[in-house]
PDB file of C-alpha atoms in Angstrom:
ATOM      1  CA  UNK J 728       3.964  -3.981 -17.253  1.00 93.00           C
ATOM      2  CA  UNK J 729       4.736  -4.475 -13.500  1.00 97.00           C
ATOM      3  CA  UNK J 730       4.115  -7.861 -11.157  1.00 98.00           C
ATOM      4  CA  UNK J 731       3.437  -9.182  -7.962  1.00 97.00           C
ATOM      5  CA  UNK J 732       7.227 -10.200  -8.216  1.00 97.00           C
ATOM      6  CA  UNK J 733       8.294  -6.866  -9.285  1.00 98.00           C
ATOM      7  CA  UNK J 734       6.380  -5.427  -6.046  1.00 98.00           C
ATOM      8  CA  UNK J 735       8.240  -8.015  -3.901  1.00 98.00           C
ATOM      9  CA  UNK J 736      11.813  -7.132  -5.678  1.00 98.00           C
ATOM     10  CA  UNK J 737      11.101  -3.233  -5.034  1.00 98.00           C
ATOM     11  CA  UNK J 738       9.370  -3.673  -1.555  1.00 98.00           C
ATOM     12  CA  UNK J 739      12.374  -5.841   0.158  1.00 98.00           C
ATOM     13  CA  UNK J 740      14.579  -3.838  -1.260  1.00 97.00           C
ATOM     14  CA  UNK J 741      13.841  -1.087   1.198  1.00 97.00           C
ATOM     15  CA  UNK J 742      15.750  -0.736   4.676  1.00 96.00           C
ATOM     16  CA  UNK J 743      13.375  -2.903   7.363  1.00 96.00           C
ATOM     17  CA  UNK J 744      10.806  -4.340   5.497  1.00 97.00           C
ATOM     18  CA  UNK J 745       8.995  -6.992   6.339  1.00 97.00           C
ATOM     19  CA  UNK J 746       6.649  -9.632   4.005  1.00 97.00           C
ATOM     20  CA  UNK J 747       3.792 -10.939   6.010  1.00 96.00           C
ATOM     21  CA  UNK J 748       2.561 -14.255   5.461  1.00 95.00           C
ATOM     22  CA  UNK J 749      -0.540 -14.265   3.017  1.00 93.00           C
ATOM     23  CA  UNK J 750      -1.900 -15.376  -0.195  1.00 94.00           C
ATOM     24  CA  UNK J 751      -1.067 -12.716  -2.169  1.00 96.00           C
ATOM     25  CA  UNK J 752       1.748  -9.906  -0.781  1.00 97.00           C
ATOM     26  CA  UNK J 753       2.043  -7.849   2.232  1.00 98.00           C
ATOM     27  CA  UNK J 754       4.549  -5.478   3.313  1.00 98.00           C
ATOM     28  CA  UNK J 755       5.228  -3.756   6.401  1.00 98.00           C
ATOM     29  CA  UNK J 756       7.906  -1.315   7.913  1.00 97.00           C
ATOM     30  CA  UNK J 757       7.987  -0.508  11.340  1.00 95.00           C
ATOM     31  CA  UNK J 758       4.281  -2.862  12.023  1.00 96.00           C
ATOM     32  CA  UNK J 759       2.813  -0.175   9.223  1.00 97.00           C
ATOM     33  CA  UNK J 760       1.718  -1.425   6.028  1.00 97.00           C
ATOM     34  CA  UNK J 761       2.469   0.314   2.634  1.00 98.00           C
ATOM     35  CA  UNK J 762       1.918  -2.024  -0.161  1.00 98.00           C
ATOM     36  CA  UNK J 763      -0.550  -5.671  -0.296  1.00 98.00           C
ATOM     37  CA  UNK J 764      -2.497  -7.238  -2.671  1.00 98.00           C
ATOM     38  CA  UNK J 765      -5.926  -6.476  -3.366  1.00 97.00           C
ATOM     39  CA  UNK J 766      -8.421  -8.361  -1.003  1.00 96.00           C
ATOM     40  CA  UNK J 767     -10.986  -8.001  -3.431  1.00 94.00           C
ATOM     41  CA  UNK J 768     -14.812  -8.238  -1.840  1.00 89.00           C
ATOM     42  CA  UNK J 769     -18.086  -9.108  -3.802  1.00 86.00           C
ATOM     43  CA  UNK J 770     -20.875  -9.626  -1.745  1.00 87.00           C
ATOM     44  CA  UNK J 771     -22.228 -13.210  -1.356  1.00 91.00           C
ATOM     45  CA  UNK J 772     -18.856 -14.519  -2.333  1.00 92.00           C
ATOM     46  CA  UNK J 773     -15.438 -15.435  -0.703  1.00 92.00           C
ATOM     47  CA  UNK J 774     -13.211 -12.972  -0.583  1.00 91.00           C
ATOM     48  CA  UNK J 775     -10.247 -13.033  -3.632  1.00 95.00           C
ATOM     49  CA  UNK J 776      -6.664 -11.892  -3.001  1.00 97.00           C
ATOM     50  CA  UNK J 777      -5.925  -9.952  -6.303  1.00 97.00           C
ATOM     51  CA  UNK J 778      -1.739 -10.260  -6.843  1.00 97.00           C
ATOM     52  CA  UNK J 779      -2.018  -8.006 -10.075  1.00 98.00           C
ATOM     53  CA  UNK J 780      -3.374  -5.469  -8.136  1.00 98.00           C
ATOM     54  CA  UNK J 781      -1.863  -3.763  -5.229  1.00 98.00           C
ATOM     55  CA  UNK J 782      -2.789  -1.541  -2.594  1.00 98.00           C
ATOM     56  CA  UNK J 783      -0.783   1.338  -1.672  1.00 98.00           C
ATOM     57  CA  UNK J 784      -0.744   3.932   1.310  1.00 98.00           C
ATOM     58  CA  UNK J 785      -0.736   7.079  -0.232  1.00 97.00           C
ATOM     59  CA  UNK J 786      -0.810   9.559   3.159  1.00 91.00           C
ATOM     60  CA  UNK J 787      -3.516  11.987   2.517  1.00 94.00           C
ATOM     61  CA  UNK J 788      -6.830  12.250   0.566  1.00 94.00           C
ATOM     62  CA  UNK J 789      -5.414  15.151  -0.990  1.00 96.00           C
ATOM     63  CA  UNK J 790      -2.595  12.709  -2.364  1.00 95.00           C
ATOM     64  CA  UNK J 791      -4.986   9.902  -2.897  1.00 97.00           C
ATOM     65  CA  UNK J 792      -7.739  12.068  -5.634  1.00 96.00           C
ATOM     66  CA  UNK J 793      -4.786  13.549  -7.198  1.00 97.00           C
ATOM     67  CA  UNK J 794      -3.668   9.802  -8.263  1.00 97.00           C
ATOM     68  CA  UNK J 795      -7.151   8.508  -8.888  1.00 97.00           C
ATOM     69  CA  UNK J 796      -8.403  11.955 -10.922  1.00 97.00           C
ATOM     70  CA  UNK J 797      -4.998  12.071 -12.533  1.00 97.00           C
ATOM     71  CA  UNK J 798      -4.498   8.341 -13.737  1.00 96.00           C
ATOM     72  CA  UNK J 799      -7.257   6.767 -13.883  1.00 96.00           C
ATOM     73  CA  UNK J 800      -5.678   4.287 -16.046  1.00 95.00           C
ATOM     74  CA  UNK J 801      -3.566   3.370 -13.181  1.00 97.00           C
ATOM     75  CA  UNK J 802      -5.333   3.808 -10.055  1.00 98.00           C
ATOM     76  CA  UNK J 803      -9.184   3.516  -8.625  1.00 97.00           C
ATOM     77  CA  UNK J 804     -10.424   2.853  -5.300  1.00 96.00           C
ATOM     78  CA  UNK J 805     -14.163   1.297  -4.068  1.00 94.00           C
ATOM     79  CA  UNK J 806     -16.133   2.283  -1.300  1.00 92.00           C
ATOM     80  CA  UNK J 807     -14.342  -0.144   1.641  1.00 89.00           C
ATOM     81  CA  UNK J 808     -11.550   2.398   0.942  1.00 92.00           C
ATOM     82  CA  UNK J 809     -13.464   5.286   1.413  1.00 94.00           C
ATOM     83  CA  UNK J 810     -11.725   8.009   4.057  1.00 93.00           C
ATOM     84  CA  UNK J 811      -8.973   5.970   4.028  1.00 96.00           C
ATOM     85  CA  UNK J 812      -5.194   7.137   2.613  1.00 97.00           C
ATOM     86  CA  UNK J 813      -5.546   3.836   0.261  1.00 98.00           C
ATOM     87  CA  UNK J 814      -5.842   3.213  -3.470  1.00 98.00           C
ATOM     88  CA  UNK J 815      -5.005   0.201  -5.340  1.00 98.00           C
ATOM     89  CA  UNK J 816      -2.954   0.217  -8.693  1.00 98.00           C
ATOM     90  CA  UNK J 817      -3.413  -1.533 -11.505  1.00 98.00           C
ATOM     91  CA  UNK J 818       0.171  -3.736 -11.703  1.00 98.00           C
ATOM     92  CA  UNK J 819      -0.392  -4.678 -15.566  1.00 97.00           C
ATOM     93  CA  UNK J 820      -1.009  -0.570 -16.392  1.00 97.00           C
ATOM     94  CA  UNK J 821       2.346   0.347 -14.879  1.00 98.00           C
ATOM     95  CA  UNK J 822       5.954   0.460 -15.962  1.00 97.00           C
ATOM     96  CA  UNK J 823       8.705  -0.769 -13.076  1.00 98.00           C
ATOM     97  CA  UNK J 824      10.251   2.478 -13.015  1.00 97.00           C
ATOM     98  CA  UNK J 825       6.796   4.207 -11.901  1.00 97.00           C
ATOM     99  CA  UNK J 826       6.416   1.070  -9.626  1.00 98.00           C
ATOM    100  CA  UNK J 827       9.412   1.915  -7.827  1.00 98.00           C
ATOM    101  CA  UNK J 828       8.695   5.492  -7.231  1.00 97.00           C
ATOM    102  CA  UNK J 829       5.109   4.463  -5.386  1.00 98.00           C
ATOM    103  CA  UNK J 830       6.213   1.750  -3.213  1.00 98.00           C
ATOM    104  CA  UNK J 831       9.464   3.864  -2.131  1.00 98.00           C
ATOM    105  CA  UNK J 832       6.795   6.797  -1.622  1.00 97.00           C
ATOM    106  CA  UNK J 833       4.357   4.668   0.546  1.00 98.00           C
ATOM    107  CA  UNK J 834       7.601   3.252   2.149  1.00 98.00           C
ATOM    108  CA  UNK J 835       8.596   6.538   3.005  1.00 96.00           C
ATOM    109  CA  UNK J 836       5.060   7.863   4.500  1.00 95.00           C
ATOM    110  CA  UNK J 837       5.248   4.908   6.775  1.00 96.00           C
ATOM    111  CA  UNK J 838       9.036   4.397   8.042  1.00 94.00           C
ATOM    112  CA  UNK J 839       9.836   6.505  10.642  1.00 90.00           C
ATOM    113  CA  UNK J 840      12.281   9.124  10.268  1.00 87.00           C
ATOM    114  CA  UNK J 841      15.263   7.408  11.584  1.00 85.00           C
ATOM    115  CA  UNK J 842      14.844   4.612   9.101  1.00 80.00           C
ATOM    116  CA  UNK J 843      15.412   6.323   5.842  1.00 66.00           C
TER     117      UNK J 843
END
């Protein structure tokens, strides 16, 4: 079972990241984001920053129904993330060692080439 520490561990331990200030987690490489906590939406109430959930960039939709048809255990998405190369993981349904491999995966989608 993975935490909002273990995605803070992983996520700094990449090559120019950056944590932006929020209530949850936010990180950024090159002004790009690749992994936050859930801003989770209901309407008619405030908005909730989810830290056992996070939100990764995955690059494509191609990439993002493979994870969501594929694991649904792990990952699902909701319709403010619709067209978007988003989906948000489930932090308590995931192992560190799988942790690492999507966060270095988002990280590399959104570094540039140079920083890797």
């Amino acid at each position: 079972m993975a935490s909002a520490d273990d995605v803070r561990t992983l996520a700094l331990g990449l090559p120019h990241v950056v944590e932006i200030d929020s209530d949850g987690f936010d990180f950024r490489v090159a002004d790009k984001g690749f992994v936050w906590s859930y801003p989770e939406r209901v309407p008619g109430q405030k908005r909730v920053i989810r830290t056992d959930i996070a939100v990764l960039y995955v690059g494509d939709e191609a990439e993002k129904q493979a994870l969501l048809l594929g694991e649904p255990d792990l990952f699902f998405t909701t319709p403010a993330y619709d067209g978007l190369p988003l989906v948000m993981l489930r932090l308590a349904h995931v192992d560190v060692d799988r942790l690492r491999e999507l966060v270095t995966d988002a990280w590399h989608m959104r570094a540039p080439a140079d920083f890797s």
